[in-house]
PDB file of C-alpha atoms and ligand atoms in Angstrom:
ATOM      1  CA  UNK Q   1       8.329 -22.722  45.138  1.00  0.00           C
ATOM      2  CA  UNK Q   2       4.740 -20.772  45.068  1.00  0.00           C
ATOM      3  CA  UNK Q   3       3.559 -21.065  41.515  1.00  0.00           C
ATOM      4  CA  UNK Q   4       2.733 -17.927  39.434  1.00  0.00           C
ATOM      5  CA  UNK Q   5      -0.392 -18.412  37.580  1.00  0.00           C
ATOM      6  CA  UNK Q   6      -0.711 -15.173  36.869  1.00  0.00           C
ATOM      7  CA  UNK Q   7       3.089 -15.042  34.934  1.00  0.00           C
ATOM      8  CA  UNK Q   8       2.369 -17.879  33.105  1.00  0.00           C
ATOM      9  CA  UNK Q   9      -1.336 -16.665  31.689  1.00  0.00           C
ATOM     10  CA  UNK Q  10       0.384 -13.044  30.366  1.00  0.00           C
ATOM     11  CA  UNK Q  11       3.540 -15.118  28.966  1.00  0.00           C
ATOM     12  CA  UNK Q  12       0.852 -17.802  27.062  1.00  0.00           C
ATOM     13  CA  UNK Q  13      -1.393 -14.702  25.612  1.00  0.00           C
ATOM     14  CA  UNK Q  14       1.813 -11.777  24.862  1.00  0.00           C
ATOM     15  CA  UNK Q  15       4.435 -13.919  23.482  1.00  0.00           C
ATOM     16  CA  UNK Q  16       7.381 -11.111  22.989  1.00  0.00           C
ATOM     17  CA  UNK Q  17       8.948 -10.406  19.873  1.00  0.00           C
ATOM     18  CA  UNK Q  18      12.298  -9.130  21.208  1.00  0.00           C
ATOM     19  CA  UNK Q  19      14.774 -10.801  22.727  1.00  0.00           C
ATOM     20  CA  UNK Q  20      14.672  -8.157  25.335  1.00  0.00           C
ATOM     21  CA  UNK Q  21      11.286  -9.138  26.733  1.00  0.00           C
ATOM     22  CA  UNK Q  22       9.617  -5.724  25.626  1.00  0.00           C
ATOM     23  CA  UNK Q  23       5.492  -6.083  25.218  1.00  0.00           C
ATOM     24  CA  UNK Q  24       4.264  -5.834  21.680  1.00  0.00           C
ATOM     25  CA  UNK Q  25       3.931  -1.786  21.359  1.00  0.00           C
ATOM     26  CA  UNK Q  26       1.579  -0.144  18.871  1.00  0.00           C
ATOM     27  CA  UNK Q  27       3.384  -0.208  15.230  1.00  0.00           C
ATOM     28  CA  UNK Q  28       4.967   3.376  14.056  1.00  0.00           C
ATOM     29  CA  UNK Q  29       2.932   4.327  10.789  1.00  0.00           C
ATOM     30  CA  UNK Q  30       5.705   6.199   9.202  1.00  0.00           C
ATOM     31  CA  UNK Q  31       8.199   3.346  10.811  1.00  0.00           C
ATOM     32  CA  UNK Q  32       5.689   0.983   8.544  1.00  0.00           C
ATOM     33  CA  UNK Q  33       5.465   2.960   5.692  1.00  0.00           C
ATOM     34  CA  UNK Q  34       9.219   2.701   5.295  1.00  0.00           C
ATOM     35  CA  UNK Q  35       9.562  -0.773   5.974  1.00  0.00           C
ATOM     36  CA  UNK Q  36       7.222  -1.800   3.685  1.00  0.00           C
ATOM     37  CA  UNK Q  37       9.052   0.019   0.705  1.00  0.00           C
ATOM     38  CA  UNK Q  38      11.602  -2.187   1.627  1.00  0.00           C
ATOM     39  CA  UNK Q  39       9.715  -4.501  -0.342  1.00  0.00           C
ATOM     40  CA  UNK Q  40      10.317  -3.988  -4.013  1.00  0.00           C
ATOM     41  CA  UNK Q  41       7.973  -3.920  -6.696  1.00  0.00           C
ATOM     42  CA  UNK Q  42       6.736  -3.610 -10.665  1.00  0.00           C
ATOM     43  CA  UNK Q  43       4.195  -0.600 -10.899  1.00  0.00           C
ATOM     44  CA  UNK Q  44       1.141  -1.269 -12.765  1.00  0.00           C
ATOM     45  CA  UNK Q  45      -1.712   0.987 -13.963  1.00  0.00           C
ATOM     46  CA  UNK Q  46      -5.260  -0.242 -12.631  1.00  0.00           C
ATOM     47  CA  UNK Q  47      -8.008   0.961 -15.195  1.00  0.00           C
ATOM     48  CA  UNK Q  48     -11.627   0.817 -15.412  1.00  0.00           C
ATOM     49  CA  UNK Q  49     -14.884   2.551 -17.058  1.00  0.00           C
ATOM     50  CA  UNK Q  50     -17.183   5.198 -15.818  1.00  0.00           C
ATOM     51  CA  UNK Q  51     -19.625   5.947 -18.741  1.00  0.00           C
ATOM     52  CA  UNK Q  52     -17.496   5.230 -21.355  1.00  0.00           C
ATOM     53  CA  UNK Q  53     -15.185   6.870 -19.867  1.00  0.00           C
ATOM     54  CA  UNK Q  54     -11.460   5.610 -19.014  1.00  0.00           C
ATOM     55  CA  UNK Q  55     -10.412   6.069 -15.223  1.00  0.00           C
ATOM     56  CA  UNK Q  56      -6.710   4.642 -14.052  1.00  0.00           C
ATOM     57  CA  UNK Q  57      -4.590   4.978 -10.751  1.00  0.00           C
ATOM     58  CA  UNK Q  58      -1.055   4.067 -10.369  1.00  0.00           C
ATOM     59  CA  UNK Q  59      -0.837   0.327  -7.924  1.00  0.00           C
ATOM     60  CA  UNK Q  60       1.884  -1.781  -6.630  1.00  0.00           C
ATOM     61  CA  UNK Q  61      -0.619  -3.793  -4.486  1.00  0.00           C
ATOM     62  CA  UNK Q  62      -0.824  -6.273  -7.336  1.00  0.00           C
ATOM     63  CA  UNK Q  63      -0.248 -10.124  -6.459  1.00  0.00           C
ATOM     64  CA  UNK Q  64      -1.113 -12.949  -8.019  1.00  0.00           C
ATOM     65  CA  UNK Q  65      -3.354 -15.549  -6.027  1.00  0.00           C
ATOM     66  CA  UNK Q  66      -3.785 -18.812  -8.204  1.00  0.00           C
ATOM     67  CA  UNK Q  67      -3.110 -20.103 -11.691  1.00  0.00           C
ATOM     68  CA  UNK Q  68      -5.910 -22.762 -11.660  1.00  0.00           C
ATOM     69  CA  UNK Q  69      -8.777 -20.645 -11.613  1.00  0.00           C
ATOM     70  CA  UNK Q  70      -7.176 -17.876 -12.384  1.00  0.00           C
ATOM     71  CA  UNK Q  71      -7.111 -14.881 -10.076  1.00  0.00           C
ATOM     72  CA  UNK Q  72      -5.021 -12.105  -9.536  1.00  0.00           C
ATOM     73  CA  UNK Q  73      -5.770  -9.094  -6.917  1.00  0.00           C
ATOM     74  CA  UNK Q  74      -5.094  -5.399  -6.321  1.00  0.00           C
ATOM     75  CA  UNK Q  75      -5.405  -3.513  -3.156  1.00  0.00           C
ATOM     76  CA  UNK Q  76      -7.111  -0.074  -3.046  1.00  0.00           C
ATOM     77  CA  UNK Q  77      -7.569   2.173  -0.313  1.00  0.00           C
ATOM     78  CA  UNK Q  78     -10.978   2.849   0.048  1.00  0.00           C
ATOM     79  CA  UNK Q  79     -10.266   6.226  -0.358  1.00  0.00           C
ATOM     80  CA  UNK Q  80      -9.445   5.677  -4.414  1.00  0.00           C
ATOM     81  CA  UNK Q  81     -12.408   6.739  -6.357  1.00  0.00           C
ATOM     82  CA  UNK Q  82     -11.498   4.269  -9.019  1.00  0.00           C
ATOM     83  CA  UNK Q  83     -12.714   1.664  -5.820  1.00  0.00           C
ATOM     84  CA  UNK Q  84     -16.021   2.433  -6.538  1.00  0.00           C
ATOM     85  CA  UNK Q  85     -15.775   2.730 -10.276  1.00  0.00           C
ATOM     86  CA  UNK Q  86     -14.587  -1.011 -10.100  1.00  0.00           C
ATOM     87  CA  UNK Q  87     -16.841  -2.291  -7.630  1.00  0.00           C
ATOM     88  CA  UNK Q  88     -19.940  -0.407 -10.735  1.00  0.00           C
ATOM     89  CA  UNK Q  89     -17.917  -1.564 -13.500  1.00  0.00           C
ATOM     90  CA  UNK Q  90     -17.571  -5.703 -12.000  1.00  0.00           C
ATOM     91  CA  UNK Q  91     -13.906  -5.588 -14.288  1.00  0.00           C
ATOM     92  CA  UNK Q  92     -10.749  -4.028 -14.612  1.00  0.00           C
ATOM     93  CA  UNK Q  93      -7.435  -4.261 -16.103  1.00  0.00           C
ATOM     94  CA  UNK Q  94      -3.850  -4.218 -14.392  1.00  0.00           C
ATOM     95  CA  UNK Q  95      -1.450  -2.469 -16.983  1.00  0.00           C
ATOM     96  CA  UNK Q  96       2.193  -3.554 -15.951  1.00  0.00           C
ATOM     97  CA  UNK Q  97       4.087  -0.074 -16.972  1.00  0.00           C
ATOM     98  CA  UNK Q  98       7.942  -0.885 -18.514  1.00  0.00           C
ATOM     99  CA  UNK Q  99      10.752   0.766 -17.607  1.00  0.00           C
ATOM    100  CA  UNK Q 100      10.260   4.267 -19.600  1.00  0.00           C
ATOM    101  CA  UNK Q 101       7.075   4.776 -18.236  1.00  0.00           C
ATOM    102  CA  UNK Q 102       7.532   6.683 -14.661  1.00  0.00           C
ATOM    103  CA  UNK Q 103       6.253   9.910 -15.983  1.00  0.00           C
ATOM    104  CA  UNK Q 104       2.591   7.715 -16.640  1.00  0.00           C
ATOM    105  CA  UNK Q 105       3.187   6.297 -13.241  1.00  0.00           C
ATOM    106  CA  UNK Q 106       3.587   9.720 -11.335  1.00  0.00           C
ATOM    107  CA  UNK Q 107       0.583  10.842 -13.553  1.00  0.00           C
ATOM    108  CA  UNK Q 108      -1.727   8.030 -12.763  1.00  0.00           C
ATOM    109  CA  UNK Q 109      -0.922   8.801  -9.128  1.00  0.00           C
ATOM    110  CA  UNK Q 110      -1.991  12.514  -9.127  1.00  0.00           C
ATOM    111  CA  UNK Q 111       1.134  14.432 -10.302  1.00  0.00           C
ATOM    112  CA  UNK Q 112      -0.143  17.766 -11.594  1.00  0.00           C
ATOM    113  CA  UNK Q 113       0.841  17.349 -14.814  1.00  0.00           C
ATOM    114  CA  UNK Q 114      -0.664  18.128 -18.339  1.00  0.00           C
ATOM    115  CA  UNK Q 115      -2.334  16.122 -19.597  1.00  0.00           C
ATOM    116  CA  UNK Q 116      -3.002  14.860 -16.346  1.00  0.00           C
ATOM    117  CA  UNK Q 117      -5.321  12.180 -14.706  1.00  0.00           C
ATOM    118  CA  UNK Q 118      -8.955  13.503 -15.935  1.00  0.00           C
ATOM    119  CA  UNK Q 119      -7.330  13.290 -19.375  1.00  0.00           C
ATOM    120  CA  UNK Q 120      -6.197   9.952 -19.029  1.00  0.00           C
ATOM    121  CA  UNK Q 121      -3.054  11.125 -18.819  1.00  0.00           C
ATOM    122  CA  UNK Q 122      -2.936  11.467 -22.512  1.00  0.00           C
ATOM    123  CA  UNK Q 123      -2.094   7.487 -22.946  1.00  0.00           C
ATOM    124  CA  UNK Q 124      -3.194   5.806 -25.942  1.00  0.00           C
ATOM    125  CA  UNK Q 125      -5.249   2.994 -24.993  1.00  0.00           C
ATOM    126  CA  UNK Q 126      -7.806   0.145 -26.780  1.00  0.00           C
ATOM    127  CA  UNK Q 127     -10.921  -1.705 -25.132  1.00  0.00           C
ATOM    128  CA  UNK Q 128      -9.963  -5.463 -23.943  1.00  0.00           C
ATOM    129  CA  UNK Q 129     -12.201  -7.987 -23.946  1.00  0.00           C
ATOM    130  CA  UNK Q 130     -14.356  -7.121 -21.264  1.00  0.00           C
ATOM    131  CA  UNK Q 131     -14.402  -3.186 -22.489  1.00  0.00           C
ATOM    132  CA  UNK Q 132     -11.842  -2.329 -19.992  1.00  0.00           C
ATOM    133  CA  UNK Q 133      -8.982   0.117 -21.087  1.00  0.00           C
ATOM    134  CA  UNK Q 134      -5.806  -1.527 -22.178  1.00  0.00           C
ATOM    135  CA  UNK Q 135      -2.808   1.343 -22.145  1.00  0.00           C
ATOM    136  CA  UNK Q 136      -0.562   0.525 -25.202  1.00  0.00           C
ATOM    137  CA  UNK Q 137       2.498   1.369 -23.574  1.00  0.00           C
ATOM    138  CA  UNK Q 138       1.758  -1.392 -20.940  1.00  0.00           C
ATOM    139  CA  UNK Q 139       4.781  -4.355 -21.634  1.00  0.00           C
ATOM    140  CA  UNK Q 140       1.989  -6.709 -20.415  1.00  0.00           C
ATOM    141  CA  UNK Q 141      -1.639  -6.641 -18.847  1.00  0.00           C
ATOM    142  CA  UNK Q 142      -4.176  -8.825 -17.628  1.00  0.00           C
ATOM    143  CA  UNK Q 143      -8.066  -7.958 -17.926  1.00  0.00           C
ATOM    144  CA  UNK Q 144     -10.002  -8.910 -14.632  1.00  0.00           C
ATOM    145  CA  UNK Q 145     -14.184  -9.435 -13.906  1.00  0.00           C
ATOM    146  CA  UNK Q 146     -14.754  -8.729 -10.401  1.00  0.00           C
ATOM    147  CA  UNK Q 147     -14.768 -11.563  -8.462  1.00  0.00           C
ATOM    148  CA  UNK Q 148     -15.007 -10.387  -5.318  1.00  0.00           C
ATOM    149  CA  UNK Q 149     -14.202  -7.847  -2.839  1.00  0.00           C
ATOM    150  CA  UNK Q 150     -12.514  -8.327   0.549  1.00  0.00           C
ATOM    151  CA  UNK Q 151     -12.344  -5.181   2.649  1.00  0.00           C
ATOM    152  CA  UNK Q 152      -9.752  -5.394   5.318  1.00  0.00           C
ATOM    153  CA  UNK Q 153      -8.723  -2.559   6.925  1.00  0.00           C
ATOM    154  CA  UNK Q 154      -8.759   0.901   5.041  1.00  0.00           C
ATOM    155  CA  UNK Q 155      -8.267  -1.481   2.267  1.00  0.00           C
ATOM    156  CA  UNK Q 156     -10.653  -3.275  -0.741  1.00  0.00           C
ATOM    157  CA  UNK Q 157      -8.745  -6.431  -1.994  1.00  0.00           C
ATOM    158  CA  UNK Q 158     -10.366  -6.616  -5.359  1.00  0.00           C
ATOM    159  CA  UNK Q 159     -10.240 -10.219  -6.444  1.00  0.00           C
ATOM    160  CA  UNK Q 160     -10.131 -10.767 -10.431  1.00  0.00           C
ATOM    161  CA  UNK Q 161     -10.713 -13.727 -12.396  1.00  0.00           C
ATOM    162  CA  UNK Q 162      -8.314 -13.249 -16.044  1.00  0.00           C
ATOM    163  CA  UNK Q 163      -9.879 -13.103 -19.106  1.00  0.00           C
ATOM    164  CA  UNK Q 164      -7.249 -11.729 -21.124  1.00  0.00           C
ATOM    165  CA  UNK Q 165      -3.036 -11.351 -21.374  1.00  0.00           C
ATOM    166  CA  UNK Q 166      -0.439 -10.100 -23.351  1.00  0.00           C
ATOM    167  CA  UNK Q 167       2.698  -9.834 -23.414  1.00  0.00           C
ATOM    168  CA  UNK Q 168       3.728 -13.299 -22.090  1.00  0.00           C
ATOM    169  CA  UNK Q 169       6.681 -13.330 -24.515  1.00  0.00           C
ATOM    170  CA  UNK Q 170       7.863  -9.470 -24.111  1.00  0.00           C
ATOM    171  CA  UNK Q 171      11.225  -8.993 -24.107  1.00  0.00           C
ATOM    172  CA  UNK Q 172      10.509  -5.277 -22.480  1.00  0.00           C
ATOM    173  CA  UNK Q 173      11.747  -4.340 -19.531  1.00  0.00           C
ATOM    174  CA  UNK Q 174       9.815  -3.432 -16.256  1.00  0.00           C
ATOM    175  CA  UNK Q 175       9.541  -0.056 -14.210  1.00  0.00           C
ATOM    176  CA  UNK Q 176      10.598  -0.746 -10.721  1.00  0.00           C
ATOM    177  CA  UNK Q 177       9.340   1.215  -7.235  1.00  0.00           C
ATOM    178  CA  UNK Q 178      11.471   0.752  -4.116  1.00  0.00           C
ATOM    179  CA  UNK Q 179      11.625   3.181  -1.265  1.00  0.00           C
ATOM    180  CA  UNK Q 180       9.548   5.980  -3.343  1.00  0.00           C
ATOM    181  CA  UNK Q 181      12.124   5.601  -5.982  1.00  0.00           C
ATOM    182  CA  UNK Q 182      11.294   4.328  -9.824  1.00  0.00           C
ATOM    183  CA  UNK Q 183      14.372   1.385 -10.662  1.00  0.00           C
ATOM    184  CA  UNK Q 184      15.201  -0.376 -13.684  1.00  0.00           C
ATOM    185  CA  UNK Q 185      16.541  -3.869 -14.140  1.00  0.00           C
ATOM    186  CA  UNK Q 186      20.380  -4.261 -14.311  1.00  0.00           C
ATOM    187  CA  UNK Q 187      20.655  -7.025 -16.152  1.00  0.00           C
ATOM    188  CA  UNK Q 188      24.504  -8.266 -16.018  1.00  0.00           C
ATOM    189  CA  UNK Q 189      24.031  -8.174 -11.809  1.00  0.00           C
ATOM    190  CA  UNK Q 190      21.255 -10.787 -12.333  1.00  0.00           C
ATOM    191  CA  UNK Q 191      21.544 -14.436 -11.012  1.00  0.00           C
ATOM    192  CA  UNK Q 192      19.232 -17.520 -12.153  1.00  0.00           C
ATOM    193  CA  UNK Q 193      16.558 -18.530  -9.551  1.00  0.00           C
ATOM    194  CA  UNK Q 194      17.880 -21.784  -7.808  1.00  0.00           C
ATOM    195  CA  UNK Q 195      14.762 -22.407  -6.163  1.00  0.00           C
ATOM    196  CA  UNK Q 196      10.851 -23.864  -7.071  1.00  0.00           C
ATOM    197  CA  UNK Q 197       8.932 -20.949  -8.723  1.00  0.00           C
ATOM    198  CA  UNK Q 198       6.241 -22.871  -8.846  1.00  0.00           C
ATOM    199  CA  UNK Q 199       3.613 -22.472  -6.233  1.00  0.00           C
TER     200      UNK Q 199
HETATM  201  C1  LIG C 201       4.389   3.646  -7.351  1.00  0.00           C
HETATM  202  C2  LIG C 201       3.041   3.870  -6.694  1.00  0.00           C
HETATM  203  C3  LIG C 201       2.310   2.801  -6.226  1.00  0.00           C
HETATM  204  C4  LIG C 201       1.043   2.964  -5.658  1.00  0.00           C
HETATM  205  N1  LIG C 201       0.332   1.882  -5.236  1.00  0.00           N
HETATM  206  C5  LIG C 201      -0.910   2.033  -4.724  1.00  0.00           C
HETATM  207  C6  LIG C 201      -1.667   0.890  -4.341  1.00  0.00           C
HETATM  208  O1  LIG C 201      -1.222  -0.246  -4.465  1.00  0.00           O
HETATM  209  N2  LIG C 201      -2.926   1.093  -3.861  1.00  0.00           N
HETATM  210  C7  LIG C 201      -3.451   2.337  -3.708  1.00  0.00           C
HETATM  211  O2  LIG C 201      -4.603   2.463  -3.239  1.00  0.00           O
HETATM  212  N3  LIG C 201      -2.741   3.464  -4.049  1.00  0.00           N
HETATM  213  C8  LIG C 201      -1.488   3.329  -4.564  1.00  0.00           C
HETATM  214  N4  LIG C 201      -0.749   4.425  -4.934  1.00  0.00           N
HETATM  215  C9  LIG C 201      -1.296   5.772  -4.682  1.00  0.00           C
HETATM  216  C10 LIG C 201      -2.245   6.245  -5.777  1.00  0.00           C
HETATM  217  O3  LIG C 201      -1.768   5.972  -7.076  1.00  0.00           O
HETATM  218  C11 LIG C 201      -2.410   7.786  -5.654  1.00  0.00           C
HETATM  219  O4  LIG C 201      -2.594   8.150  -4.322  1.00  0.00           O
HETATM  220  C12 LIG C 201      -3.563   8.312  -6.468  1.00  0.00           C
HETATM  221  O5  LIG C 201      -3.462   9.692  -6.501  1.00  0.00           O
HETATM  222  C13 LIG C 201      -4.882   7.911  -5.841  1.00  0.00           C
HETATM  223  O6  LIG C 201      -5.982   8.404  -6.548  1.00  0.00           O
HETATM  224  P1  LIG C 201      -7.275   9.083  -5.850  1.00  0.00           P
HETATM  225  O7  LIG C 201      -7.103  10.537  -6.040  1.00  0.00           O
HETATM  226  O8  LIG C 201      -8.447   8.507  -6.554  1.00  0.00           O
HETATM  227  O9  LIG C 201      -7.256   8.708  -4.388  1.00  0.00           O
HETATM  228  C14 LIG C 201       0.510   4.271  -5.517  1.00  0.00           C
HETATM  229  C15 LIG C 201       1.261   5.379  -5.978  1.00  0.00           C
HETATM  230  C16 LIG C 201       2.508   5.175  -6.559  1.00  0.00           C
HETATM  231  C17 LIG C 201       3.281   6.369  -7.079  1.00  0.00           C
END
């Protein structure tokens, strides 16, 4: 039997994701976009200073990366202006928002509200550590310098090292984003993790 080199070459470099044999086609954006808020999620308020002034935008993109040093990240299109306001600042703060909070959220992502985003969206808020502004409806937050910046796709994974917490022993409860749809904890459906948390 005549041997097909040239079968085997495409089979080694396109291995198919479908049972069917189809050849890896280009992903659907709006396909993605819905699969991916599958994927649910707290919602956090990113915040920084521009002369003095306070700047925020609403993020899920918020992951931790490792305990020991530790780092956290949050991804920005490059799009956001607070990118740059960051990236001048070298620190910001990730506000975790509780359950009450989705009118902050949708303001902190551009709703046209009053007061809205150029206002700060009205939110009380202190200076952390660093200077950066802490909202004091967050249930938790971490303040960040700028460790570094990893731009990967229309994305800027800014890297933070933690300087400061609270809210470690908050009994609050956290806002929730799922399919473009704010959530709150049910608590009696809960079950306890059986797994290693750790990582
Ligand atoms: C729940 C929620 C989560 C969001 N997460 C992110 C995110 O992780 N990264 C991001 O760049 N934008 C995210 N956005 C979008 C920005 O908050 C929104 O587009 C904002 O208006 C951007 O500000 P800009 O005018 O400076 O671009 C999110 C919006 C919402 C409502």
């Amino acid at each position: 039997m005549p041997h097909d080199e040239d079968a085997d070459a495409t089979s080694a470099r396109e291995p198919s994701l479908s049972p069917a044999g189809d050849r890896e086609r280009p992903v659907d954006p709006v396909a993605l976009r819905r699969v991916l808020g599958s994927f649910a999620t707290g919602v956090t308020v990113v915040t920084s200073l521009r002369d003095g002034v306070p700047r925020g935008v609403t993020v899920n993109a918020f992951m931790s990366i490792s305990l020991d040093p530790p780092l956290v990240l949050v991804a920005l299109d490059q799009a956001r202006s607070l990118d740059a306001i960051i990236q001048a600042a070298g620190a910001y703060a990730v506000n975790i928002l509780g359950e009450d909070d989705a009118a902050l959220s949708d303001c902190f992502a551009g709703a046209p509200v009053e007061p809205g985003r150029d206002a700060f969206c009205g939110a009380a808020w202190r200076q952390g550590m660093l200077g950066m502004p802490i909202l004091d409806r967050a249930i938790a937050h971490l303040e960040c310098r700028l460790e570094q910046v990893v731009r990967l796709g229309d994305h800027d994974f800014l890297v933070g090292r933690v300087v400061s917490t609270s809210g470690d022993e908050d009994e609050a409860q956290p806002l929730l984003y799922y399919r473009r749809r704010y959530l709150r904890i049910e608590r009696a459906t809960s079950s306890p993790l059986e797994g290693n948390a750790e990582h």
